[in-house]
Short mmCIF file of C-alpha atoms in Angstrom, two decimals:
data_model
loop_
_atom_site.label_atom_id
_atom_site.label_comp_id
_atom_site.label_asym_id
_atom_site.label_seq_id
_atom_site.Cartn_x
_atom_site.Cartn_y
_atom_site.Cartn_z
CA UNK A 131 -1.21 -17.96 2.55
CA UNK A 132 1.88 -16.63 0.53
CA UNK A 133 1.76 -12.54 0.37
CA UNK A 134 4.72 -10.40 -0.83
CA UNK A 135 6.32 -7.14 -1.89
CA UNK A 136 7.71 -5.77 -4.74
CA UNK A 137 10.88 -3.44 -4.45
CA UNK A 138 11.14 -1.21 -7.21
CA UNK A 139 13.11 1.64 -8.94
CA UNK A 140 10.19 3.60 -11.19
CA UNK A 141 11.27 5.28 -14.14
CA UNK A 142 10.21 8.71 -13.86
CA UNK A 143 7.31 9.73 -16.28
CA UNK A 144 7.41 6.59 -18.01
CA UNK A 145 4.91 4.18 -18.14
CA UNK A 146 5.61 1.54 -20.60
CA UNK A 147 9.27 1.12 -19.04
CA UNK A 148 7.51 0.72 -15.44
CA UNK A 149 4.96 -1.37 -16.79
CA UNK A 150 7.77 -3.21 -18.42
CA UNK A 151 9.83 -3.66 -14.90
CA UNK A 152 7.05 -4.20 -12.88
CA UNK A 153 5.63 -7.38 -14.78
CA UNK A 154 8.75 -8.96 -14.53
CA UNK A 155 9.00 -8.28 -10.70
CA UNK A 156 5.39 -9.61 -10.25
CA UNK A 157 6.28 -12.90 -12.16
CA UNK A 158 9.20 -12.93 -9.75
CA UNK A 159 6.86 -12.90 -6.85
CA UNK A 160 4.16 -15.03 -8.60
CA UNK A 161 7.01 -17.84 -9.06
CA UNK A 162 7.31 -17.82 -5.23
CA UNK A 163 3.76 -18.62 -4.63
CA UNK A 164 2.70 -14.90 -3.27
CA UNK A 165 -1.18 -14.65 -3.67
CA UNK A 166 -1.38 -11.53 -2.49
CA UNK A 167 1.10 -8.87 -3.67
CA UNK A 168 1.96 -5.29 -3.30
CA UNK A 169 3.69 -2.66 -5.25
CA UNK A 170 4.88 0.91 -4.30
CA UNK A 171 2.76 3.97 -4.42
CA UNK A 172 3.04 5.57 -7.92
CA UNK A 173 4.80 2.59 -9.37
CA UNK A 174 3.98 3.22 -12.94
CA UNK A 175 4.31 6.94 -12.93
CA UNK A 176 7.33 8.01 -10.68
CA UNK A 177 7.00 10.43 -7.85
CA UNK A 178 8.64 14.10 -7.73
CA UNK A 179 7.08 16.17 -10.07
CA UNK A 180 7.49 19.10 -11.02
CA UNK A 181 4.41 20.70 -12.04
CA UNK A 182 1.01 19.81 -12.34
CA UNK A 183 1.14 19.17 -15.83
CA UNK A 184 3.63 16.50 -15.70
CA UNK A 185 0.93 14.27 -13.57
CA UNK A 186 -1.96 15.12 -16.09
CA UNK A 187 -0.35 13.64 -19.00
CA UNK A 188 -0.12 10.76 -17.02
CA UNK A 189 -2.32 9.69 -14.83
CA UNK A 190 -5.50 7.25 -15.86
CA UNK A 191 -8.99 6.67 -15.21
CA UNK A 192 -9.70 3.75 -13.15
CA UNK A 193 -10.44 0.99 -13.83
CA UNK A 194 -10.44 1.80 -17.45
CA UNK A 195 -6.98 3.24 -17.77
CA UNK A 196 -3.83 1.27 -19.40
CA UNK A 197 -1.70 0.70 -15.67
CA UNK A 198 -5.25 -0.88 -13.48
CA UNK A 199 -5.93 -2.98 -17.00
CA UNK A 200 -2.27 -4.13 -17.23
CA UNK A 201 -3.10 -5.31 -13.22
CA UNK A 202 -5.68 -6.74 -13.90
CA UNK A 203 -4.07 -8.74 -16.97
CA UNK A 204 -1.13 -9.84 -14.38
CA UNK A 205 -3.42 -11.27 -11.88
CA UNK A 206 -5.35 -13.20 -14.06
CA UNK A 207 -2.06 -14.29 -15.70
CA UNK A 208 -0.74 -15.07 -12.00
CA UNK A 209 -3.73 -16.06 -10.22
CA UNK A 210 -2.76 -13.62 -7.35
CA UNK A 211 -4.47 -10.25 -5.74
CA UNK A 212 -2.18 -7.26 -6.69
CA UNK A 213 -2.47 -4.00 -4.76
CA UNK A 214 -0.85 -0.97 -6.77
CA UNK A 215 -0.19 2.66 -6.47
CA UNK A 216 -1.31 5.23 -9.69
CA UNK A 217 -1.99 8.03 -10.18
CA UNK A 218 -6.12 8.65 -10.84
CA UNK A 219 -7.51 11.04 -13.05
CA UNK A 220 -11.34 10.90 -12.65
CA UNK A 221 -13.91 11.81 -15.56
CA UNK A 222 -13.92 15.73 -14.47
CA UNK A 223 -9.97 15.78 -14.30
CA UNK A 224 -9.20 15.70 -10.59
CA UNK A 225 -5.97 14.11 -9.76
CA UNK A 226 -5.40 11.89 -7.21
CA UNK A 227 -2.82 9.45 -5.39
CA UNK A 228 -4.31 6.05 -5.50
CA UNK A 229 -3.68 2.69 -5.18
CA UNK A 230 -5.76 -0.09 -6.94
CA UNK A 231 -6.51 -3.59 -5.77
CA UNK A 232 -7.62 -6.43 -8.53
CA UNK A 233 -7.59 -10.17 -8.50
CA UNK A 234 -7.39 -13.59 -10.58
CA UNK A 235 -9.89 -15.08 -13.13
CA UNK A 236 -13.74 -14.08 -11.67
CA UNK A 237 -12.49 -11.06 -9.82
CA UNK A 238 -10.74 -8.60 -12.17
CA UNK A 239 -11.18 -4.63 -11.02
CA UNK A 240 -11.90 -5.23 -6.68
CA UNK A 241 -11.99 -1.58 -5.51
CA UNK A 242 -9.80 1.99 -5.09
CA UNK A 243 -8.41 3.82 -2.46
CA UNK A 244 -7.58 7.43 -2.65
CA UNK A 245 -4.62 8.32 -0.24
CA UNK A 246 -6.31 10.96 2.47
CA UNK A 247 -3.00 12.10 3.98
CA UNK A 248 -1.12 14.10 1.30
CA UNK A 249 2.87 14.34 2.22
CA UNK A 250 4.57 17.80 1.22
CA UNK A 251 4.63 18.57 -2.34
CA UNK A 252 2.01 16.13 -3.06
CA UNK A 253 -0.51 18.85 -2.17
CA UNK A 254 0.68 20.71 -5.16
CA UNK A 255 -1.01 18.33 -7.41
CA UNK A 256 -3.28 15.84 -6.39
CA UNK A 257 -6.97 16.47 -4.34
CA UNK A 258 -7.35 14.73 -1.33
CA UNK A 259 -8.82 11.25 -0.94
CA UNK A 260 -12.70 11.15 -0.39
CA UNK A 261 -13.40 7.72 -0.34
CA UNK A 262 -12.24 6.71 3.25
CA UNK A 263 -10.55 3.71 4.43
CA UNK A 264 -11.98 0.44 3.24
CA UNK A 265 -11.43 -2.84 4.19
CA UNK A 266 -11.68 -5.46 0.68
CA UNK A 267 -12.77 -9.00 1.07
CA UNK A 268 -11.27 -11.33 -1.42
CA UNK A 269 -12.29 -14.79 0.15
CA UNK A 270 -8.76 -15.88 1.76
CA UNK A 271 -8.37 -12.83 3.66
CA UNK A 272 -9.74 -9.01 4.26
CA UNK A 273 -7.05 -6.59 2.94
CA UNK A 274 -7.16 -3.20 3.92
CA UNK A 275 -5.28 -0.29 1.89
CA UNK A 276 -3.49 3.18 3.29
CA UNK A 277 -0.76 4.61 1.59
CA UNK A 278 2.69 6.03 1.94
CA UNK A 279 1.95 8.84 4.46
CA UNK A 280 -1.38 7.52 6.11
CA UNK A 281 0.96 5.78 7.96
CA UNK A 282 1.86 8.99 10.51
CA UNK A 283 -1.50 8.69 11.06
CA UNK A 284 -2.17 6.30 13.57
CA UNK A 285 -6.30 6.63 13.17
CA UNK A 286 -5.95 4.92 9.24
CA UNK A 287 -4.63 1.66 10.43
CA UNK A 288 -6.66 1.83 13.41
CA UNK A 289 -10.07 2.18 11.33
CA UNK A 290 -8.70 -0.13 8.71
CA UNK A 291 -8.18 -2.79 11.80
CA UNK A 292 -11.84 -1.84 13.34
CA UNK A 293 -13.68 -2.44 9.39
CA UNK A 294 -12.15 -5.85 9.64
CA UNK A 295 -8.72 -6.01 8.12
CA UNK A 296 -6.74 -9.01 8.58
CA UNK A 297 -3.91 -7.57 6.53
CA UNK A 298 -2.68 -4.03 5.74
CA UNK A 299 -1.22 -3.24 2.22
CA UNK A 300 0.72 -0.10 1.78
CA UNK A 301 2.34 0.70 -1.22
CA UNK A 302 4.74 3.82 -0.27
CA UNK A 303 7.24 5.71 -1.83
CA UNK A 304 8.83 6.75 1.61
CA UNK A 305 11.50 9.07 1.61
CA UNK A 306 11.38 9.82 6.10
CA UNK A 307 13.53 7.16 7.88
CA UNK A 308 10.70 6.18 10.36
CA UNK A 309 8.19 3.94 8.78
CA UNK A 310 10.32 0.85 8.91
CA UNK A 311 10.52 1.29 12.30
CA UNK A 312 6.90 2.29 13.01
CA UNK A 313 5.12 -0.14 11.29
CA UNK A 314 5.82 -3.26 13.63
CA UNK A 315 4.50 -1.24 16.23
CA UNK A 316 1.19 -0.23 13.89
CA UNK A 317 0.37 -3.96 13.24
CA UNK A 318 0.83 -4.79 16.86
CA UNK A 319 -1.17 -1.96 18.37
CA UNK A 320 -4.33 -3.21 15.76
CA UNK A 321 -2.77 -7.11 15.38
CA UNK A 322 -2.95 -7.32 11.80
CA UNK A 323 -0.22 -8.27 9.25
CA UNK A 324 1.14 -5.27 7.26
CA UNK A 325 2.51 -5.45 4.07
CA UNK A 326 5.09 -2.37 2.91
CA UNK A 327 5.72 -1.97 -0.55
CA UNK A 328 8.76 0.96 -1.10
CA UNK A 329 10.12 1.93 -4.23
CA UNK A 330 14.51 2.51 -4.25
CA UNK A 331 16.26 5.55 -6.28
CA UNK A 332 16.90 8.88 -6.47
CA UNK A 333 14.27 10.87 -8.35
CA UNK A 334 15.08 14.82 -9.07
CA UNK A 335 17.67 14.85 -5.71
CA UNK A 336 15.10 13.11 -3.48
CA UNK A 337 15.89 9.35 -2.44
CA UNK A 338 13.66 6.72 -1.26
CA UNK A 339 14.69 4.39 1.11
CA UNK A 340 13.88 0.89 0.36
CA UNK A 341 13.21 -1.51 3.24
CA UNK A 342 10.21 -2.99 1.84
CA UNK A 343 8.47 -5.10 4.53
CA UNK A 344 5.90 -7.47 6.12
CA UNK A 345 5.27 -7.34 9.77
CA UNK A 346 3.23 -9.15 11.83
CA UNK A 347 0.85 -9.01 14.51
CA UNK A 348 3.24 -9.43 17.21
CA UNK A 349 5.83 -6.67 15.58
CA UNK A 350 7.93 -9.19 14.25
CA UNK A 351 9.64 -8.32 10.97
CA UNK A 352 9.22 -11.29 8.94
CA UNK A 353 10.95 -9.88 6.14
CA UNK A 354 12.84 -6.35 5.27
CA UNK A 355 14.13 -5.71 1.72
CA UNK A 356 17.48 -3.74 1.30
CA UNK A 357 18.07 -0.10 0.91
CA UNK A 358 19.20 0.08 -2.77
CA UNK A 359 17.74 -2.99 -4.76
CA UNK A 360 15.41 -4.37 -6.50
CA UNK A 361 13.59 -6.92 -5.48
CA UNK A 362 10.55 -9.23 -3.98
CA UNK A 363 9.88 -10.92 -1.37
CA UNK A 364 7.58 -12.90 0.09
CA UNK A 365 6.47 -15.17 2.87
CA UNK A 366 3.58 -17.67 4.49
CA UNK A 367 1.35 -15.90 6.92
CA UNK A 368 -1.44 -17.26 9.21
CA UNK A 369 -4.28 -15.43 8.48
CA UNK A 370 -5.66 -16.28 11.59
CA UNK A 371 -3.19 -14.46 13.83
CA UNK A 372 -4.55 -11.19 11.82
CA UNK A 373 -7.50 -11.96 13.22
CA UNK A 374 -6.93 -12.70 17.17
CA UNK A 375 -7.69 -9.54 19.39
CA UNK A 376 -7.01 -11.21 22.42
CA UNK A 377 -3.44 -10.54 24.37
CA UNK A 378 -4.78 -12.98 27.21
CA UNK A 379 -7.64 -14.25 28.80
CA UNK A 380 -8.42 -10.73 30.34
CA UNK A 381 -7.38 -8.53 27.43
CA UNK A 382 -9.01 -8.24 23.93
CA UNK A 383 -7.65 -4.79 22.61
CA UNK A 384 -10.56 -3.94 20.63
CA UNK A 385 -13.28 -5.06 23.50
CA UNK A 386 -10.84 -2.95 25.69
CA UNK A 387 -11.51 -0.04 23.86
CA UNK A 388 -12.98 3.13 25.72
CA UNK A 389 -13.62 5.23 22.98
CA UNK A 390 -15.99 7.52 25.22
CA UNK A 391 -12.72 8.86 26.52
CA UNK A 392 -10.95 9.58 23.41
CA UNK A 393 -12.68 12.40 22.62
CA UNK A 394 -10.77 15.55 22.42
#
């Protein structure tokens, strides 16, 4: 199986012109053979806003909104699964940072996540996920979802892992230095494949750092994107390594468990 990024530089407040980029970016990765790929958190929308309002007047309802219908169109289109970031407005107004995942002809909308770990200013305007971590099976592989932040956390990946996940997409919009680092070390400790979608830029004096990547479950960096472009990429993965616990004939890490002594 082919999965991939997409590296991007959103257009702050924009829609159309991120809508615009990011269909020509998915093509990009479509052309490759990716059937599974991910864009950054917020990728249609931008991320440092200023005030509440700002996010109102853009964010969508999904599934019905204009950015999860335009996903939807593209994986039809590409015949790939596309995992996205948005912002959510739900029917009684509450904001929130999501990320949508949709697939090809007989799939369409899949499912939401709703990020639970708001990073700084974030918790200015959006609510807090409520949904949980879930783990979405599209046939070819189970595909978990955290975003950005949820990463610091090392419980998300870890649940995401334990509901099944075979590979973990997270569209980000990372502006800390330690994520590329990290995440090797988060698909080894739960042996899944992890898929990092970052946007590039400056937005409002605060820059992102690129280095989009996909790791797998032995911490190996299959692929890291630059600091400062745009661009996809993608790779073959065997799903099956996402989905061998054992380190040797003694050690399965998730039979190894002791969770009675976690407690705190």
């Amino acid at each position: 199986m082919k999965v991939g990024f997409v590296q991007m530089e959103p257009k702050l407040l924009d829609l159309n012109a991120n809508l615009s980029k990011a269909e020509k970016l998915i093509r990009e990765a479509a052309r490759q053979g990716a059937k599974l790929i991910v864009l950054p958190e917020l990728f249609d929308t931008g991320y440092n806003f200023e005030t509440k309002e700002e996010v109102e007047g853009i964010a969508q309802q999904i599934p019905d909104g204009e950015t999860t219908q335009f996903l939807v169109e593209q994986a039809r289109e590409h015949e790939a699964f596309i995992v996205a970031g948005t912002a959510e407005k739900d029917e009684r107004g509450k904001l929130y940072n999501s990320a949508v995942i949709v697939g090809p002809i007989g799939w369409g909308y899949i499912g939401k996540y709703r990020k639970v770990h708001l990073f700084y200013r974030e918790k200015l305007f959006f609510e807090p996920g409520n949904l949980g971590f879930h783990v979405f099976n599209i046939g070819i592989a189970k595909v978990g979802i955290m975003i950005c932040f949820d990463w610091f956390f090392p419980e998300s990946m870890r649940t995401l892992a334990l509901k099944g996940a075979d590979i973990v997409a997270h569209p980000a919009n990372l502006v800390l230095p330690y994520a590329p680092r990290a995440m090797p070390i988060r698909s080894l400790e739960n042996r899944v494949f992890s898929i990092t979608a970052n946007r590039i830029g400056e937005e409002r004096g605060l820059r992102f750092i690129g280095m989009s990547q996909i790791n797998s479950p032995k911490a190996e960096i299959l692929l890291r994107a630059s600091e400062d472009k745009e661009e996809v990429g993608v790779v073959e993965i065997n799903i099956e390594e996402g989905r061998n616990k054992k380190l040797n004939e003694f050690n399965d890490i998730f039979k190894d468990r002791r969770p009675e002594y976690y407690a705190v």
